[in-house]
PDB file of C-alpha atoms in Angstrom:
ATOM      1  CA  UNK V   1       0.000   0.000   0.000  1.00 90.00           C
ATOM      2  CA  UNK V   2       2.199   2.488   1.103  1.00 92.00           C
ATOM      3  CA  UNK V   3       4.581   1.784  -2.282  1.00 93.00           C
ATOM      4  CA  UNK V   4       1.376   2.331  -4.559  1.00 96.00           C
ATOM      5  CA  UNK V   5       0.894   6.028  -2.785  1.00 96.00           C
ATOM      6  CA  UNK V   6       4.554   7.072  -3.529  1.00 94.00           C
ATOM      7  CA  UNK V   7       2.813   9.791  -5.884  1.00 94.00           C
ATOM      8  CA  UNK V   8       1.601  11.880  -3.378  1.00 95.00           C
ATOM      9  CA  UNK V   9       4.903  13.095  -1.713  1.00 93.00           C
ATOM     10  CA  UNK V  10       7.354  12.342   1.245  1.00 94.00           C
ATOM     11  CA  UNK V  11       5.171  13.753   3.645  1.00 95.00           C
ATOM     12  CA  UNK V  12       2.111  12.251   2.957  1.00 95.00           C
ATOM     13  CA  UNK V  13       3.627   8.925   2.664  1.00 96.00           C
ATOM     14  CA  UNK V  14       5.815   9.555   6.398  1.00 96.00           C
ATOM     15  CA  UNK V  15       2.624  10.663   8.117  1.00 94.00           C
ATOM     16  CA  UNK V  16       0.844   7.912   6.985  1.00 94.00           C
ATOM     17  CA  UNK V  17       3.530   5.623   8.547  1.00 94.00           C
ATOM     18  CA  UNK V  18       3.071   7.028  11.751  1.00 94.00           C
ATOM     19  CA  UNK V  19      -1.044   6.270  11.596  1.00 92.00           C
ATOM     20  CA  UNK V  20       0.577   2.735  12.317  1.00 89.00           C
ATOM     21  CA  UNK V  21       3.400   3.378  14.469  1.00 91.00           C
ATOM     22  CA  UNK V  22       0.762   5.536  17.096  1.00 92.00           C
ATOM     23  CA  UNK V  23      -2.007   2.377  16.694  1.00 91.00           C
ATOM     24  CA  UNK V  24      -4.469   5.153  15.132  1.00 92.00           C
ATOM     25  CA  UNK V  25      -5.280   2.087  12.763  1.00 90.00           C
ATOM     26  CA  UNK V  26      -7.389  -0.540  14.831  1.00 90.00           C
ATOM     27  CA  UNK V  27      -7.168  -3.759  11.849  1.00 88.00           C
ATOM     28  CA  UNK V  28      -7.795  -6.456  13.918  1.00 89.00           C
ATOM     29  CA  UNK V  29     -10.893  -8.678  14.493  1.00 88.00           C
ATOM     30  CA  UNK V  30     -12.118  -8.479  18.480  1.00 89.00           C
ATOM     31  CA  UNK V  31     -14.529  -9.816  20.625  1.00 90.00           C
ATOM     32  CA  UNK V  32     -17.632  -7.352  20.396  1.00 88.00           C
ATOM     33  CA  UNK V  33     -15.811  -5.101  17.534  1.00 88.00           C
ATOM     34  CA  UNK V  34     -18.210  -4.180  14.752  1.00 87.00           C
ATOM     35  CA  UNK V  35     -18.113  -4.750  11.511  1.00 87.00           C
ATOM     36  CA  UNK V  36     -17.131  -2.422   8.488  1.00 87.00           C
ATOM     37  CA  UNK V  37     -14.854   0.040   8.020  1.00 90.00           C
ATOM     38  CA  UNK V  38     -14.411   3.398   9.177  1.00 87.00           C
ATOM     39  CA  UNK V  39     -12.385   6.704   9.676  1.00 89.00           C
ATOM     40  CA  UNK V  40     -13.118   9.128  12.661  1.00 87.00           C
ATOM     41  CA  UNK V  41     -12.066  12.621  13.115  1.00 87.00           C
ATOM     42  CA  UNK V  42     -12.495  14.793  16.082  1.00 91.00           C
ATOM     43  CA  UNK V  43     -10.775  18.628  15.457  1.00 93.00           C
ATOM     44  CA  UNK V  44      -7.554  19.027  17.982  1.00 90.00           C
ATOM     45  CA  UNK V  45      -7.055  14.706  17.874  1.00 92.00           C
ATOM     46  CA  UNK V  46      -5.441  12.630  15.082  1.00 92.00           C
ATOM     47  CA  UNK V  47      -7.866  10.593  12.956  1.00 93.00           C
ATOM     48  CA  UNK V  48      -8.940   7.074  14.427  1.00 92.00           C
ATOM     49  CA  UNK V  49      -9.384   4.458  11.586  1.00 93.00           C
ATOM     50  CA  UNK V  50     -11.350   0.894  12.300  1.00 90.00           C
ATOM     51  CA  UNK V  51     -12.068  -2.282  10.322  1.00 92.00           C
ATOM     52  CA  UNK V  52     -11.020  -5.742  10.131  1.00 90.00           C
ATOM     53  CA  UNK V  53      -8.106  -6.890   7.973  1.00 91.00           C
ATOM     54  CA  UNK V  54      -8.383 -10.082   6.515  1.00 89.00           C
ATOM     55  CA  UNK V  55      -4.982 -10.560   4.658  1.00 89.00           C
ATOM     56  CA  UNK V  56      -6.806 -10.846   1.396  1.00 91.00           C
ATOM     57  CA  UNK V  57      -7.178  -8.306  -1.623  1.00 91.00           C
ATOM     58  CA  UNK V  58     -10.335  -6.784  -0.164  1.00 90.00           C
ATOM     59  CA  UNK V  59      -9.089  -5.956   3.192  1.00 91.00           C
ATOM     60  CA  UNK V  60      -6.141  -4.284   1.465  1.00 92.00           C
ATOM     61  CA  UNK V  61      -8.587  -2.294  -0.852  1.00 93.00           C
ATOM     62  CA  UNK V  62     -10.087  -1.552   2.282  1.00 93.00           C
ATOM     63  CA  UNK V  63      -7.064  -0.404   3.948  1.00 93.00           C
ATOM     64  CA  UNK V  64      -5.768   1.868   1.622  1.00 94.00           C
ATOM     65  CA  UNK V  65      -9.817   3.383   1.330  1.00 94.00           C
ATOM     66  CA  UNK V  66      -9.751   4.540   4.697  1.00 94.00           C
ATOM     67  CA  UNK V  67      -6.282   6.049   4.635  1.00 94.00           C
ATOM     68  CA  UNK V  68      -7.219   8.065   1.655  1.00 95.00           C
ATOM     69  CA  UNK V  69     -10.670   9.558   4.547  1.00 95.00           C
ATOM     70  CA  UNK V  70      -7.868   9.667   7.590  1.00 95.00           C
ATOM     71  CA  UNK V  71      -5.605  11.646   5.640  1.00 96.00           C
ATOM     72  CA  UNK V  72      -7.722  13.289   4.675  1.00 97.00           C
ATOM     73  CA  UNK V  73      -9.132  14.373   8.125  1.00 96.00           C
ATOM     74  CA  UNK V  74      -5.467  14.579   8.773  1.00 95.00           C
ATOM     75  CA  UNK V  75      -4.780  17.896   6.299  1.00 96.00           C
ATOM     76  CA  UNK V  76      -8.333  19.182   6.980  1.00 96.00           C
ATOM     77  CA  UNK V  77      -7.954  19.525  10.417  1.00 96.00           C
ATOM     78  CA  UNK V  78      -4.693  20.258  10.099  1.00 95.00           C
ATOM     79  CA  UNK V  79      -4.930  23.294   8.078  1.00 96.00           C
ATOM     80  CA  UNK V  80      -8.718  24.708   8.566  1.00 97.00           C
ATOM     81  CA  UNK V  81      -9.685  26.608  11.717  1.00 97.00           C
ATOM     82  CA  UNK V  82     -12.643  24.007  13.355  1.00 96.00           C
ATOM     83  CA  UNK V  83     -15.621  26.128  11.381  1.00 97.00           C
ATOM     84  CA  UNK V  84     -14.327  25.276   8.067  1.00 97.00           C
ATOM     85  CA  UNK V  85     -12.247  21.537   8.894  1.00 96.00           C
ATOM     86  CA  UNK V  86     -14.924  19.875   8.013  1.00 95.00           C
ATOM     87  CA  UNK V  87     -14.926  18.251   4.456  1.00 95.00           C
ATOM     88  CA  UNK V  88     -18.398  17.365   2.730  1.00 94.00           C
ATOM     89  CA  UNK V  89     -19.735  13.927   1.220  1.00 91.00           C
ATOM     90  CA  UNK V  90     -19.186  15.529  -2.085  1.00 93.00           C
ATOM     91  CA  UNK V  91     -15.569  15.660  -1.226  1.00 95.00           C
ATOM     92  CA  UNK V  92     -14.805  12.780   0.886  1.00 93.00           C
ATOM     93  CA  UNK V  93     -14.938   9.996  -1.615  1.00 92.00           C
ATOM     94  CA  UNK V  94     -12.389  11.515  -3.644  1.00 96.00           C
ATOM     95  CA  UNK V  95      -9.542  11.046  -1.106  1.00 95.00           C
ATOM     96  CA  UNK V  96     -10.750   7.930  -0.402  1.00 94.00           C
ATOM     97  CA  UNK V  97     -11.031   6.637  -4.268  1.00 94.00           C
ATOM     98  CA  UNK V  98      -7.766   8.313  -5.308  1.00 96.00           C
ATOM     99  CA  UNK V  99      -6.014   5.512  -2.485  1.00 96.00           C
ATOM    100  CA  UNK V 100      -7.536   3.051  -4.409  1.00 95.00           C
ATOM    101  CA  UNK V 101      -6.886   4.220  -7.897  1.00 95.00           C
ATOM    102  CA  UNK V 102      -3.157   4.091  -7.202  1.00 96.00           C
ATOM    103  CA  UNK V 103      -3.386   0.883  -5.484  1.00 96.00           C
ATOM    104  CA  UNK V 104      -4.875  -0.986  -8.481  1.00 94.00           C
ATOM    105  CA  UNK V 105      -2.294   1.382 -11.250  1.00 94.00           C
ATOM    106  CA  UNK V 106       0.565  -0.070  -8.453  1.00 95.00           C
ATOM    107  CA  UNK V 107      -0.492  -4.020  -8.425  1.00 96.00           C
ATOM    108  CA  UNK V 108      -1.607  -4.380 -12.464  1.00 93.00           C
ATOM    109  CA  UNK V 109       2.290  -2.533 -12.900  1.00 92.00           C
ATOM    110  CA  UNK V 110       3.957  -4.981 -10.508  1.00 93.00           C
ATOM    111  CA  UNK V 111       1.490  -8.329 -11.847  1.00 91.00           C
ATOM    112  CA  UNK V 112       3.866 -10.528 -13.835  1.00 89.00           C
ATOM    113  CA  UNK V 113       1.452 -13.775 -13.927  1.00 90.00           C
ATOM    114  CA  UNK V 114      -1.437 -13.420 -16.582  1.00 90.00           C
ATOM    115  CA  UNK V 115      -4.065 -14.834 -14.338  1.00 92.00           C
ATOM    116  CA  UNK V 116      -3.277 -12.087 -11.138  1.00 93.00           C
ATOM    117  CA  UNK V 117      -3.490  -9.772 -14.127  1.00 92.00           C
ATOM    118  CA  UNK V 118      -6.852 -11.005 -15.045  1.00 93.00           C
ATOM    119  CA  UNK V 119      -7.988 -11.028 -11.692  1.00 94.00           C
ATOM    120  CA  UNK V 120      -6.752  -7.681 -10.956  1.00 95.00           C
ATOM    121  CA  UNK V 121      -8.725  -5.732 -14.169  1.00 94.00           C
ATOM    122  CA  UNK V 122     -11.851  -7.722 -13.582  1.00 95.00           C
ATOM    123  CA  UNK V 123     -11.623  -6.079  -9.790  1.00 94.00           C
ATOM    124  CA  UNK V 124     -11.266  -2.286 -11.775  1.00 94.00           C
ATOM    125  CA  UNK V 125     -14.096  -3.548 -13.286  1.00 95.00           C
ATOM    126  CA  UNK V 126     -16.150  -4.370 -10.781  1.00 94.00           C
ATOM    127  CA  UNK V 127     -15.118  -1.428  -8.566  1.00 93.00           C
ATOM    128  CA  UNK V 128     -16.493   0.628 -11.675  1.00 93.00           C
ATOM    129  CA  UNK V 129     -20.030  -1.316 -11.683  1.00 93.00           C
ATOM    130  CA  UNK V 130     -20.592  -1.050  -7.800  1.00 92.00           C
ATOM    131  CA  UNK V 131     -18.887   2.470  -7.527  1.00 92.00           C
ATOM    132  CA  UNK V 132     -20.321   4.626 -10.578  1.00 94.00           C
ATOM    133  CA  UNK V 133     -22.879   2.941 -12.595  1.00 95.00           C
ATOM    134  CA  UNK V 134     -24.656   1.190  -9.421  1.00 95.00           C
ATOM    135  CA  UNK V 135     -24.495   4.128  -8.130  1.00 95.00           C
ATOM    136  CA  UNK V 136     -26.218   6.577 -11.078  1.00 96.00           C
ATOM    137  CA  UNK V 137     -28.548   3.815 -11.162  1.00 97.00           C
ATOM    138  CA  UNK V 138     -29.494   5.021  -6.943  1.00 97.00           C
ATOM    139  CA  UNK V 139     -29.359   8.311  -8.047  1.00 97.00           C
ATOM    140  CA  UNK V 140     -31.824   8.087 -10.685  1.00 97.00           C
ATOM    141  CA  UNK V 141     -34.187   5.824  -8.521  1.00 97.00           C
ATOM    142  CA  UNK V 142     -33.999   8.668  -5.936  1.00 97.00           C
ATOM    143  CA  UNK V 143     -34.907  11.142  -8.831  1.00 97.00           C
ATOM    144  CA  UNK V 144     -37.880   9.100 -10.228  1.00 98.00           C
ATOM    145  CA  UNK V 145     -39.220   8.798  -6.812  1.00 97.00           C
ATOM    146  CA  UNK V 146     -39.202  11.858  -5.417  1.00 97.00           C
ATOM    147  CA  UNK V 147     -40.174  13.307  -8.621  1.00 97.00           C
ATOM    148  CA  UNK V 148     -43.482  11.181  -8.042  1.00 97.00           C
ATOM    149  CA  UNK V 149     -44.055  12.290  -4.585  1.00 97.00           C
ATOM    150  CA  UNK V 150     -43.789  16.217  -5.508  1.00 97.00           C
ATOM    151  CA  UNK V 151     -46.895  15.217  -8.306  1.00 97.00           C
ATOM    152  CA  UNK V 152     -48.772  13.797  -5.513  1.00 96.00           C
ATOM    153  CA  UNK V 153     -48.543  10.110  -6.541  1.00 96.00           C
ATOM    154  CA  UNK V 154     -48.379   7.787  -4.235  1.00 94.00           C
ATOM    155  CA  UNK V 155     -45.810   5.573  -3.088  1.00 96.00           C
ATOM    156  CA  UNK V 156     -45.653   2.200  -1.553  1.00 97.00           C
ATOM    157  CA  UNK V 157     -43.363  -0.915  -1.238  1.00 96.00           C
ATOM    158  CA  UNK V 158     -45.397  -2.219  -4.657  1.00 97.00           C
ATOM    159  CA  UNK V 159     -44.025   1.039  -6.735  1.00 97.00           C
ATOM    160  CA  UNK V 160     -40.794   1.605  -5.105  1.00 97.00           C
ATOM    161  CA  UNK V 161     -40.466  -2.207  -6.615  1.00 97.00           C
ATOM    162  CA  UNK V 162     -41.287  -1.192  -9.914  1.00 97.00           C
ATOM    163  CA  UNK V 163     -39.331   1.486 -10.191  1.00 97.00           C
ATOM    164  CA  UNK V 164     -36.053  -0.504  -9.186  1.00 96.00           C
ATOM    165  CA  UNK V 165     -36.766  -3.327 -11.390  1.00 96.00           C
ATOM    166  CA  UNK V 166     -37.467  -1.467 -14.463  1.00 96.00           C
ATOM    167  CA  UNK V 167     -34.111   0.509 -13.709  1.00 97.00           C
ATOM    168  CA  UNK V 168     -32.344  -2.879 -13.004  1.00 95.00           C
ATOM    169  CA  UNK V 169     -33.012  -4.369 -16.186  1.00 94.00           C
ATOM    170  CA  UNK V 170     -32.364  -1.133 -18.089  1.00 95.00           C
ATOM    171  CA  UNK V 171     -28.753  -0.748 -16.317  1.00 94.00           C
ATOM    172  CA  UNK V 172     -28.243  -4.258 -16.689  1.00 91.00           C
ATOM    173  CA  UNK V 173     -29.585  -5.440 -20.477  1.00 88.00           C
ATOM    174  CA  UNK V 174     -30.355  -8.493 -21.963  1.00 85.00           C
ATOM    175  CA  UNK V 175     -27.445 -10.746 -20.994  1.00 85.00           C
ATOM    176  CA  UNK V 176     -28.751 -11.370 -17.079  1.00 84.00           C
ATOM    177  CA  UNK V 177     -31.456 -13.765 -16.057  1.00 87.00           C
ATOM    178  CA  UNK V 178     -32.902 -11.433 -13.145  1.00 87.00           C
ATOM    179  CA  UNK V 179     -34.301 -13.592 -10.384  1.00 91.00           C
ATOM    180  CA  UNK V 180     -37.759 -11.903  -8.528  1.00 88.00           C
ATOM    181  CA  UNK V 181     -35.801 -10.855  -5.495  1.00 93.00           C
ATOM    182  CA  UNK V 182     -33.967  -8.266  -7.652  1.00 92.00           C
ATOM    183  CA  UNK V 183     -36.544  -5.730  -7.425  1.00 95.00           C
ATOM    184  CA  UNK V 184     -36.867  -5.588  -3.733  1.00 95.00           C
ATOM    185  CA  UNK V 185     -32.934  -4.341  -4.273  1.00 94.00           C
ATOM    186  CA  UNK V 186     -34.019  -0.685  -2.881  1.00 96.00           C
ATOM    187  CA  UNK V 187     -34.961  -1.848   0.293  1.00 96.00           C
ATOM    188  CA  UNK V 188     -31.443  -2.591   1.503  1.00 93.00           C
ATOM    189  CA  UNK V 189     -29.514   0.973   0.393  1.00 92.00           C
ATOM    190  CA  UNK V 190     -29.655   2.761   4.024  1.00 91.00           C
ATOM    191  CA  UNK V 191     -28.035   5.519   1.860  1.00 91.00           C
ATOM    192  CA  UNK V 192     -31.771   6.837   0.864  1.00 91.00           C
ATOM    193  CA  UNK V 193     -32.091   7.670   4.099  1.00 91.00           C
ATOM    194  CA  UNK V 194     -29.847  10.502   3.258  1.00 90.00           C
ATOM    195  CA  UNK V 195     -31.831  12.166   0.142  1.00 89.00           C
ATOM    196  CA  UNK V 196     -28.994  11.971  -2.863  1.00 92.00           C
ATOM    197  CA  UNK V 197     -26.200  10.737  -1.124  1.00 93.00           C
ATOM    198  CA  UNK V 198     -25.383   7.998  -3.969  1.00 93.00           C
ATOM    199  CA  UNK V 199     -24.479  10.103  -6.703  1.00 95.00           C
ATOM    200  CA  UNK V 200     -21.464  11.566  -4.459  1.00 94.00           C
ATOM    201  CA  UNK V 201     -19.663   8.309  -4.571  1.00 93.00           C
ATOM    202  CA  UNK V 202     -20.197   8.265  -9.127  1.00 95.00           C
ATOM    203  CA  UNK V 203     -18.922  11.938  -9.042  1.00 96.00           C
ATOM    204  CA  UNK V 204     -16.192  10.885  -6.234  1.00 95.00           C
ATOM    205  CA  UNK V 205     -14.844   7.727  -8.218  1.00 95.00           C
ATOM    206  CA  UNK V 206     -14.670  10.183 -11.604  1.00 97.00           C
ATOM    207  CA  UNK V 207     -13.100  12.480  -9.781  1.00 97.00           C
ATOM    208  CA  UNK V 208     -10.422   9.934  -8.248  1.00 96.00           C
ATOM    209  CA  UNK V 209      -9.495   8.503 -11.990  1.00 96.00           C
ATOM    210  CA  UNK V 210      -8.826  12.203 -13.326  1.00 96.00           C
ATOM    211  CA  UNK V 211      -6.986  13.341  -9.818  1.00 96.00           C
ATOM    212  CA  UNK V 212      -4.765   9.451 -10.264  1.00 95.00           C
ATOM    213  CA  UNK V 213      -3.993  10.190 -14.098  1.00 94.00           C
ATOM    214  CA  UNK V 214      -2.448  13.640 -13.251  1.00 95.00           C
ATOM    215  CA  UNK V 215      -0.619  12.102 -10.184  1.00 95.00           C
ATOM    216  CA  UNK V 216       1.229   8.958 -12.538  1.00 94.00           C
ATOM    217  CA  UNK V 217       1.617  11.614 -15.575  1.00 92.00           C
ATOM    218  CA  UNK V 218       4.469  12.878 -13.709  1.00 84.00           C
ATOM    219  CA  UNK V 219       2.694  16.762 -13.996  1.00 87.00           C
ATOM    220  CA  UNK V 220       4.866  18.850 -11.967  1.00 85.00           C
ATOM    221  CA  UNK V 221       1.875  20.427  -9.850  1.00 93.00           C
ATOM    222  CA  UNK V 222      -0.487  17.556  -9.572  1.00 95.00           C
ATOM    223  CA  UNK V 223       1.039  16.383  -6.033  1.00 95.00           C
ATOM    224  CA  UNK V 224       0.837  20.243  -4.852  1.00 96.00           C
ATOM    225  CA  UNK V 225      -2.510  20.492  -5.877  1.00 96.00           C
ATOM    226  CA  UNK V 226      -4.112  17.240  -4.988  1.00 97.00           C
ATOM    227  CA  UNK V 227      -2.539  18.019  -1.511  1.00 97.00           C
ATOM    228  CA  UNK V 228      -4.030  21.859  -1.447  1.00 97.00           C
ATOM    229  CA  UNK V 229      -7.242  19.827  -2.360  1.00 97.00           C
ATOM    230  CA  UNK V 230      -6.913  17.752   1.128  1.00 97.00           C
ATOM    231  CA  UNK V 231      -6.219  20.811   3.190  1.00 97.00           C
ATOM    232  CA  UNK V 232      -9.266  22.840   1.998  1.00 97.00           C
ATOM    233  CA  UNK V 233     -11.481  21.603   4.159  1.00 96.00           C
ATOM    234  CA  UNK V 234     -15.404  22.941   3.647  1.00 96.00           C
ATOM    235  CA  UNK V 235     -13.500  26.260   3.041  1.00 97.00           C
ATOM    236  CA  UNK V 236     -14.629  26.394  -0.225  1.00 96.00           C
ATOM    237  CA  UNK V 237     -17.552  25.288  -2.212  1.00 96.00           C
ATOM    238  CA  UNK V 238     -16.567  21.704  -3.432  1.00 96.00           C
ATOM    239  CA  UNK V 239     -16.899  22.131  -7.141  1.00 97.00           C
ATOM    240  CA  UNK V 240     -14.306  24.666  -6.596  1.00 97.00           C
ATOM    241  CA  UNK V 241     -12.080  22.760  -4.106  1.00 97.00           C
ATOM    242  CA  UNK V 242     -12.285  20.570  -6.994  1.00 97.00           C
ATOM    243  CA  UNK V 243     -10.908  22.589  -9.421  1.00 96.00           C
ATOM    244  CA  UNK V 244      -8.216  23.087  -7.215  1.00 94.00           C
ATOM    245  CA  UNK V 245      -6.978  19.707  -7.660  1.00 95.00           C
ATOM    246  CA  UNK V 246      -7.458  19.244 -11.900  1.00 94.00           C
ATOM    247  CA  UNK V 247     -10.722  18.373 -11.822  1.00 96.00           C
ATOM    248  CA  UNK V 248     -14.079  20.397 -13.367  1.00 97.00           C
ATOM    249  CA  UNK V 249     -16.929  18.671 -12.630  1.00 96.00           C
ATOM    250  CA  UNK V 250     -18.903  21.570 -14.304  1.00 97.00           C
ATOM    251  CA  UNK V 251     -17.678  20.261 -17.199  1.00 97.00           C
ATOM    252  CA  UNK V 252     -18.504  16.776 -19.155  1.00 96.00           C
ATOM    253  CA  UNK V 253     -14.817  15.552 -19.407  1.00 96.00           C
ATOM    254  CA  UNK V 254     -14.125  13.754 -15.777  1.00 96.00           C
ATOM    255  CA  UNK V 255     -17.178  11.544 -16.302  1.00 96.00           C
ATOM    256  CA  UNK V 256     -16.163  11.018 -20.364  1.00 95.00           C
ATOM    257  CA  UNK V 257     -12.530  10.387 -18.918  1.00 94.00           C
ATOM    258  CA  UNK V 258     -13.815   7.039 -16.500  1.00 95.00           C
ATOM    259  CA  UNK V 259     -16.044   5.672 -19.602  1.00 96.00           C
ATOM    260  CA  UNK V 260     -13.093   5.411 -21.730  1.00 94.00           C
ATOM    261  CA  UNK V 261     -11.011   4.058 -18.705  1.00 93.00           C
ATOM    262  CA  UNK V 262     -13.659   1.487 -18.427  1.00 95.00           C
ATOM    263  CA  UNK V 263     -13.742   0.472 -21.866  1.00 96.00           C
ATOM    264  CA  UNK V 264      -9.898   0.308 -22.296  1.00 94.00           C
ATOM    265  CA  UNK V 265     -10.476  -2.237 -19.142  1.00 94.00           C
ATOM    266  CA  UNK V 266     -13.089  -4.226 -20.666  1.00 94.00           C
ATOM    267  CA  UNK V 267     -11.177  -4.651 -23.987  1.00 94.00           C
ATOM    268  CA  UNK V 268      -8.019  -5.451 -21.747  1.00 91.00           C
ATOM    269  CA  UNK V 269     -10.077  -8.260 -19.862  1.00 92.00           C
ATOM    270  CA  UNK V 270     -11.686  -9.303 -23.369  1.00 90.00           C
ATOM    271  CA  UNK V 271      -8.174 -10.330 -24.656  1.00 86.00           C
ATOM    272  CA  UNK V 272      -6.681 -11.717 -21.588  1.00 73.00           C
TER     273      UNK V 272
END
């Protein structure tokens, strides 16, 4: 992990080191721990970062996720006065996703055996289904729903149902048998609790691949400005912070940038 974040600078890399040397990083399974995986921040105290390691790719996916939020927290808090350390949703998946992004450029460089290599691409791949389209497809339930609610039409388990499945099968195509569970899919997302939440993590993940190009180009300011990015806090508005760090979300070119990612990945996985 801590090879694959080389691009982001000495001092990221060194206080990230010392996350593990202090025990901020609690990995290990424990008798009443919960499950998941989380970062905490409280403004004056170092971040506190929990899950459960399992020694497999996940858990290091995982990992390297949550370093991306405590770091995160780290340069917020570091560098905003309390009113403005706070970072937004909007923001917060970026850090996060970046992590990973290296991670995945770092392993598929290193991967000498064609089958690891397979492995690896088909896990871009699926981080792209369950991170951006999976996500849109959230986003536009949320839409159609609450669209229906401001006309007055009402809403119950039965149409909620409908909805989902109809999106399902348009997200998914043809090439799926879809079993009659599917539909009832909505019902587990806690996330709608949170009235469009979702599409933060397809804008976040777009947002990561642009910020990860710019940081393995070798551009001489991407490092300064991804790390201006991290210490901005809520002190701006987060399109802006944003644009701080290469990335214009006002415009249609981060989201174009991912599809053609993911379709040099699929071809890649096609031939392998």
């Amino acid at each position: 992990m801590i090879e694959s974040l080389a691009p982001l600078g000495e001092e990221y890399i060194e206080t990230l080191k010392s996350f593990k040397d202090k025990r901020y990083i609690d990995v290990r399974e424990t008798p009443g721990k919960c499950s998941g995986a989380y970062n905490f921040g409280v403004y004056g105290v170092h971040p506190f970062i929990l899950l459960n390691h399992h020694d497999d790719l996940n858990s290091l996916f995982t990992l390297t996720h949550e370093c991306g939020h405590g770091m995160h927290t780290h340069y917020s808090h570091g560098y905003q006065p309390r009113i403005s350390a706070h970072y937004t949703i909007f923001v917060a998946e970026v850090a996060s996703t970046v992590n990973e992004v290296l991670l995945i450029h770092h392993l598929l460089k290193e991967a000498k055996d064609a089958n690891v290599r397979n492995h690896l691409v088909n896990h871009f791949i699926e981080k792209f289904k369950g991170t951006f389209f999976t996500q849109i497809m959230f986003a536009e339930f949320e839409k159609i729903t609450h669209e229906m609610a401001q006309q007055g039409k009402p809403l119950n388990a039965q149409v909620f149902s409908d909805v989902y499945e109809n999106l399902f099968r348009e997200y998914n195509g043809d090439s799926l048998v879809f079993d009659e569970e599917v539909k009832y899919g909505w019902a587990r997302i806690p996330h709608f609790y949170r009235p469009f939440y979702v599409y933060k993590y397809a804008t976040g993940f777009a947002s990561a691949i642009q910020i990860a190009d710019k940081l393995l180009s070798g551009d001489p300011n991407a490092q300064k400005n991804y790390l201006e990015f991290l210490k901005g806090g809520s002190s701006d508005y987060p399109l802006n912070l944003l644009k701080k760090a290469g990335v214009d979300l006002t415009t249609p070119e981060p989201i174009e940038s991912a599809l053609n990612r993911f379709s040099e990945l699929v071809e890649e996985f096609s031939t392998l």
